[in-house]
PDB file of C-alpha atoms in Angstrom:
ATOM      1  CA  MET J 501      15.178  22.229  18.596  1.00  0.00           C
ATOM      2  CA  LYS J 502      14.258  19.021  16.761  1.00  0.00           C
ATOM      3  CA  GLY J 503      14.138  16.088  18.695  1.00  0.00           C
ATOM      4  CA  GLY J 504      13.807  17.928  21.948  1.00  0.00           C
ATOM      5  CA  GLY J 505      17.868  18.885  21.833  1.00  0.00           C
ATOM      6  CA  ARG J 506      18.920  15.406  21.529  1.00  0.00           C
ATOM      7  CA  ALA J 507      19.511  15.765  17.731  1.00  0.00           C
ATOM      8  CA  ALA J 508      22.208  18.396  18.463  1.00  0.00           C
ATOM      9  CA  LEU J 509      24.388  16.243  20.490  1.00  0.00           C
ATOM     10  CA  LEU J 510      24.902  13.441  17.597  1.00  0.00           C
ATOM     11  CA  SER J 511      27.300  13.654  15.228  1.00  0.00           C
ATOM     12  CA  ASP J 512      26.299  13.255  11.547  1.00  0.00           C
ATOM     13  CA  ALA J 513      28.256   9.583  11.713  1.00  0.00           C
ATOM     14  CA  GLU J 514      26.099   8.504  14.481  1.00  0.00           C
ATOM     15  CA  LYS J 515      23.025   9.927  12.611  1.00  0.00           C
ATOM     16  CA  LYS J 516      23.879   7.880   9.803  1.00  0.00           C
ATOM     17  CA  ASN J 517      24.525   4.685  11.791  1.00  0.00           C
ATOM     18  CA  ASN J 518      21.131   5.369  13.569  1.00  0.00           C
ATOM     19  CA  HIS J 519      19.247   5.434  10.671  1.00  0.00           C
ATOM     20  CA  VAL J 520      21.086   2.523   9.012  1.00  0.00           C
ATOM     21  CA  ALA J 521      20.548   0.302  12.185  1.00  0.00           C
ATOM     22  CA  SER J 522      16.830   1.808  12.148  1.00  0.00           C
ATOM     23  CA  GLU J 523      16.288   0.647   8.526  1.00  0.00           C
ATOM     24  CA  GLN J 524      17.871  -2.619   9.405  1.00  0.00           C
ATOM     25  CA  ARG J 525      15.152  -3.395  11.976  1.00  0.00           C
ATOM     26  CA  ARG J 526      12.643  -2.467   9.451  1.00  0.00           C
ATOM     27  CA  ARG J 527      13.769  -4.520   6.721  1.00  0.00           C
ATOM     28  CA  GLN J 528      14.173  -7.316   9.158  1.00  0.00           C
ATOM     29  CA  SER J 529      10.394  -6.989  10.627  1.00  0.00           C
ATOM     30  CA  ILE J 530       9.192  -7.207   7.089  1.00  0.00           C
ATOM     31  CA  ARG J 531      11.213 -10.283   6.412  1.00  0.00           C
ATOM     32  CA  ASP J 532      10.200 -12.026   9.603  1.00  0.00           C
ATOM     33  CA  ALA J 533       6.417 -11.286   8.574  1.00  0.00           C
ATOM     34  CA  LEU J 534       6.993 -12.518   5.053  1.00  0.00           C
ATOM     35  CA  LEU J 535       8.450 -15.919   6.375  1.00  0.00           C
ATOM     36  CA  GLN J 536       5.330 -16.316   8.632  1.00  0.00           C
ATOM     37  CA  LEU J 537       3.259 -15.732   5.795  1.00  0.00           C
ATOM     38  CA  VAL J 538       5.065 -18.634   3.848  1.00  0.00           C
ATOM     39  CA  ASP J 539       4.366 -20.614   6.964  1.00  0.00           C
ATOM     40  CA  VAL J 540       1.124 -20.129   6.932  1.00  0.00           C
ATOM     41  CA  VAL J 541      -0.185 -20.002   3.680  1.00  0.00           C
ATOM     42  CA  PRO J 542      -0.576 -23.587   2.269  1.00  0.00           C
ATOM     43  CA  SER J 543       0.524 -22.992  -1.270  1.00  0.00           C
ATOM     44  CA  LEU J 544       4.088 -21.021  -0.232  1.00  0.00           C
ATOM     45  CA  ALA J 545       4.165 -23.693   2.873  1.00  0.00           C
ATOM     46  CA  ALA J 546       4.470 -26.150   0.274  1.00  0.00           C
ATOM     47  CA  ALA J 547       6.931 -24.338  -2.073  1.00  0.00           C
ATOM     48  CA  ASN J 548       8.846 -23.777   1.101  1.00  0.00           C
ATOM     49  CA  GLU J 549       9.092 -27.358   2.188  1.00  0.00           C
ATOM     50  CA  SER J 550       9.971 -28.505  -1.099  1.00  0.00           C
ATOM     51  CA  SER J 551      12.895 -26.295  -1.305  1.00  0.00           C
ATOM     52  CA  SER J 552      14.085 -27.240   2.357  1.00  0.00           C
ATOM     53  CA  SER J 553      13.408 -30.641   2.518  1.00  0.00           C
ATOM     54  CA  SER J 554      17.040 -31.488   2.371  1.00  0.00           C
ATOM     55  CA  TYR J 555      17.564 -29.652   5.553  1.00  0.00           C
ATOM     56  CA  SER J 556      17.705 -31.705   8.960  1.00  0.00           C
ATOM     57  CA  THR J 557      18.047 -29.033  11.938  1.00  0.00           C
ATOM     58  CA  ALA J 558      15.219 -26.508  12.853  1.00  0.00           C
ATOM     59  CA  ALA J 559      18.418 -23.957  12.288  1.00  0.00           C
ATOM     60  CA  THR J 560      19.201 -25.064   8.975  1.00  0.00           C
ATOM     61  CA  ALA J 561      15.655 -25.254   7.619  1.00  0.00           C
ATOM     62  CA  ALA J 562      15.297 -21.427   9.442  1.00  0.00           C
ATOM     63  CA  ALA J 563      17.968 -20.567   7.158  1.00  0.00           C
ATOM     64  CA  ALA J 564      16.632 -22.257   4.041  1.00  0.00           C
ATOM     65  CA  ALA J 565      13.313 -20.443   4.451  1.00  0.00           C
ATOM     66  CA  ALA J 566      14.826 -17.245   4.780  1.00  0.00           C
ATOM     67  CA  ALA J 567      16.876 -17.890   1.325  1.00  0.00           C
ATOM     68  CA  ALA J 568      13.580 -19.168  -0.090  1.00  0.00           C
ATOM     69  CA  ALA J 569      11.952 -16.190   1.184  1.00  0.00           C
ATOM     70  CA  ALA J 570      14.807 -14.215  -0.673  1.00  0.00           C
ATOM     71  CA  SER J 571      15.035 -16.285  -3.942  1.00  0.00           C
ATOM     72  CA  PRO J 572      13.192 -15.145  -7.025  1.00  0.00           C
ATOM     73  CA  GLY J 573      10.480 -17.885  -6.875  1.00  0.00           C
ATOM     74  CA  LEU J 574       9.082 -16.479  -3.401  1.00  0.00           C
ATOM     75  CA  SER J 575       9.502 -12.724  -4.057  1.00  0.00           C
ATOM     76  CA  GLU J 576       7.836 -10.313  -1.707  1.00  0.00           C
ATOM     77  CA  ALA J 577       5.261  -9.833  -4.515  1.00  0.00           C
ATOM     78  CA  VAL J 578       4.594 -13.399  -4.894  1.00  0.00           C
ATOM     79  CA  VAL J 579       4.044 -13.835  -1.031  1.00  0.00           C
ATOM     80  CA  LEU J 580       1.835 -11.287  -0.896  1.00  0.00           C
ATOM     81  CA  GLN J 581      -0.355 -12.379  -4.156  1.00  0.00           C
ATOM     82  CA  LYS J 582      -0.542 -15.869  -2.643  1.00  0.00           C
ATOM     83  CA  THR J 583      -1.786 -14.385   0.452  1.00  0.00           C
ATOM     84  CA  ILE J 584      -4.400 -12.809  -0.992  1.00  0.00           C
ATOM     85  CA  GLU J 585      -5.516 -15.601  -3.235  1.00  0.00           C
ATOM     86  CA  HIS J 586      -5.614 -17.639   0.085  1.00  0.00           C
ATOM     87  CA  ILE J 587      -7.626 -15.256   1.558  1.00  0.00           C
ATOM     88  CA  HIS J 588     -10.038 -15.328  -1.032  1.00  0.00           C
ATOM     89  CA  ILE J 589     -10.413 -19.145  -0.648  1.00  0.00           C
ATOM     90  CA  LEU J 590     -11.170 -18.686   2.966  1.00  0.00           C
ATOM     91  CA  LEU J 591     -13.801 -16.220   2.549  1.00  0.00           C
ATOM     92  CA  ARG J 592     -15.618 -18.520  -0.243  1.00  0.00           C
ATOM     93  CA  GLN J 593     -15.345 -21.293   1.689  1.00  0.00           C
ATOM     94  CA  GLN J 594     -16.696 -19.374   4.700  1.00  0.00           C
ATOM     95  CA  GLN J 595     -19.807 -18.168   2.699  1.00  0.00           C
ATOM     96  CA  GLU J 596     -20.256 -21.841   1.371  1.00  0.00           C
ATOM     97  CA  LEU J 597     -19.993 -23.110   5.321  1.00  0.00           C
ATOM     98  CA  LEU J 598     -22.765 -20.086   5.987  1.00  0.00           C
ATOM     99  CA  MET J 599     -24.971 -21.393   3.194  1.00  0.00           C
ATOM    100  CA  ARG J 600     -25.007 -24.788   4.533  1.00  0.00           C
ATOM    101  CA  ILE J 601     -25.838 -23.565   8.039  1.00  0.00           C
ATOM    102  CA  GLU J 602     -28.699 -21.555   6.721  1.00  0.00           C
ATOM    103  CA  SER J 603     -29.959 -24.659   4.588  1.00  0.00           C
ATOM    104  CA  ALA J 604     -29.307 -26.608   7.395  1.00  0.00           C
ATOM    105  CA  ARG J 605     -31.484 -24.387   9.539  1.00  0.00           C
ATOM    106  CA  LEU J 606     -34.413 -24.070   7.107  1.00  0.00           C
ATOM    107  CA  THR J 607     -34.547 -27.720   6.761  1.00  0.00           C
ATOM    108  CA  LEU J 608     -34.820 -28.173  10.601  1.00  0.00           C
ATOM    109  CA  GLY J 609     -37.060 -25.386  10.959  1.00  0.00           C
ATOM    110  CA  GLU J 610     -39.423 -26.873   8.072  1.00  0.00           C
ATOM    111  CA  GLY J 611     -43.423 -26.005   9.439  1.00  0.00           C
ATOM    112  CA  ALA J 612     -41.951 -23.774  12.461  1.00  0.00           C
ATOM    113  CA  ASP J 613     -42.210 -20.075  12.405  1.00  0.00           C
ATOM    114  CA  GLU J 614     -38.432 -18.870  12.785  1.00  0.00           C
ATOM    115  CA  ASP J 615     -38.869 -15.704  14.229  1.00  0.00           C
ATOM    116  CA  SER J 616     -41.429 -17.492  17.123  1.00  0.00           C
ATOM    117  CA  ASP J 617     -40.232 -18.121  20.632  1.00  0.00           C
ATOM    118  CA  CYS J 618     -39.392 -21.720  21.304  1.00  0.00           C
ATOM    119  CA  SER J 619     -41.098 -23.749  23.796  1.00  0.00           C
ATOM    120  CA  ASP J 620     -38.148 -23.458  26.509  1.00  0.00           C
ATOM    121  CA  GLY J 621     -38.342 -19.433  26.338  1.00  0.00           C
ATOM    122  CA  GLU J 622     -35.167 -19.671  24.082  1.00  0.00           C
ATOM    123  CA  LYS J 623     -35.206 -17.471  20.428  1.00  0.00           C
ATOM    124  CA  ASP J 624     -34.398 -19.249  17.414  1.00  0.00           C
ATOM    125  CA  GLU J 625     -31.423 -17.185  16.899  1.00  0.00           C
ATOM    126  CA  ASP J 626     -30.028 -18.312  20.258  1.00  0.00           C
ATOM    127  CA  ARG J 627     -30.283 -22.303  18.988  1.00  0.00           C
ATOM    128  CA  ASP J 628     -27.779 -24.133  17.492  1.00  0.00           C
ATOM    129  CA  PRO J 629     -28.458 -24.118  13.526  1.00  0.00           C
ATOM    130  CA  VAL J 630     -27.896 -28.005  13.330  1.00  0.00           C
ATOM    131  CA  ASP J 631     -29.486 -29.537  16.577  1.00  0.00           C
ATOM    132  CA  SER J 632     -31.957 -26.740  17.478  1.00  0.00           C
ATOM    133  CA  ARG J 633     -30.851 -27.098  21.363  1.00  0.00           C
ATOM    134  CA  PRO J 634     -29.972 -23.680  22.859  1.00  0.00           C
ATOM    135  CA  MET J 635     -26.375 -22.437  22.195  1.00  0.00           C
ATOM    136  CA  ALA J 636     -24.053 -22.073  25.152  1.00  0.00           C
ATOM    137  CA  ASP J 637     -22.718 -18.645  23.616  1.00  0.00           C
ATOM    138  CA  GLY J 638     -25.953 -16.739  24.655  1.00  0.00           C
ATOM    139  CA  GLY J 639     -26.336 -15.596  21.185  1.00  0.00           C
ATOM    140  CA  GLU J 640     -22.587 -14.849  19.975  1.00  0.00           C
ATOM    141  CA  ALA J 641     -22.735 -16.779  16.964  1.00  0.00           C
ATOM    142  CA  GLU J 642     -25.833 -14.910  15.358  1.00  0.00           C
ATOM    143  CA  ALA J 643     -23.273 -11.951  15.974  1.00  0.00           C
ATOM    144  CA  LEU J 644     -20.502 -13.570  14.471  1.00  0.00           C
ATOM    145  CA  ARG J 645     -23.154 -14.368  11.575  1.00  0.00           C
ATOM    146  CA  ARG J 646     -23.991 -10.515  11.192  1.00  0.00           C
ATOM    147  CA  HIS J 647     -20.348  -9.564  11.473  1.00  0.00           C
ATOM    148  CA  ALA J 648     -19.306 -12.422   8.466  1.00  0.00           C
ATOM    149  CA  GLN J 649     -22.135 -10.905   6.093  1.00  0.00           C
TER     150      GLN J 649
END
């Protein structure tokens, strides 16, 4: 028996109602996630704020956000595309920051062997790239840099 015999206990109407309720929960979950993206992605948040600026309470603003997300201007496809664009922007900014860190490291490390041990026993990769002091994270920053590449 399918479902351990429990399915046989439900009528066709109950099965249909369960399916409808499950589908409604799934759709609500998608709507909630899209609204979170609208709040987080700057270009979407700006569009959402301009469409809901006439609302004064949080409840009506939330209703306006739901209406904005459901409107043709902020379709699911638009929300997803703007989110992808925002992620690409963040990735470019991260790469620029990593390049600035590397540039600062090279500028500060001129004349010194990058792989040599320092006088205090700390390796260069365990040092802050900006001020050459040992980092408090014990090399976690290096692991993050490797992960980002």
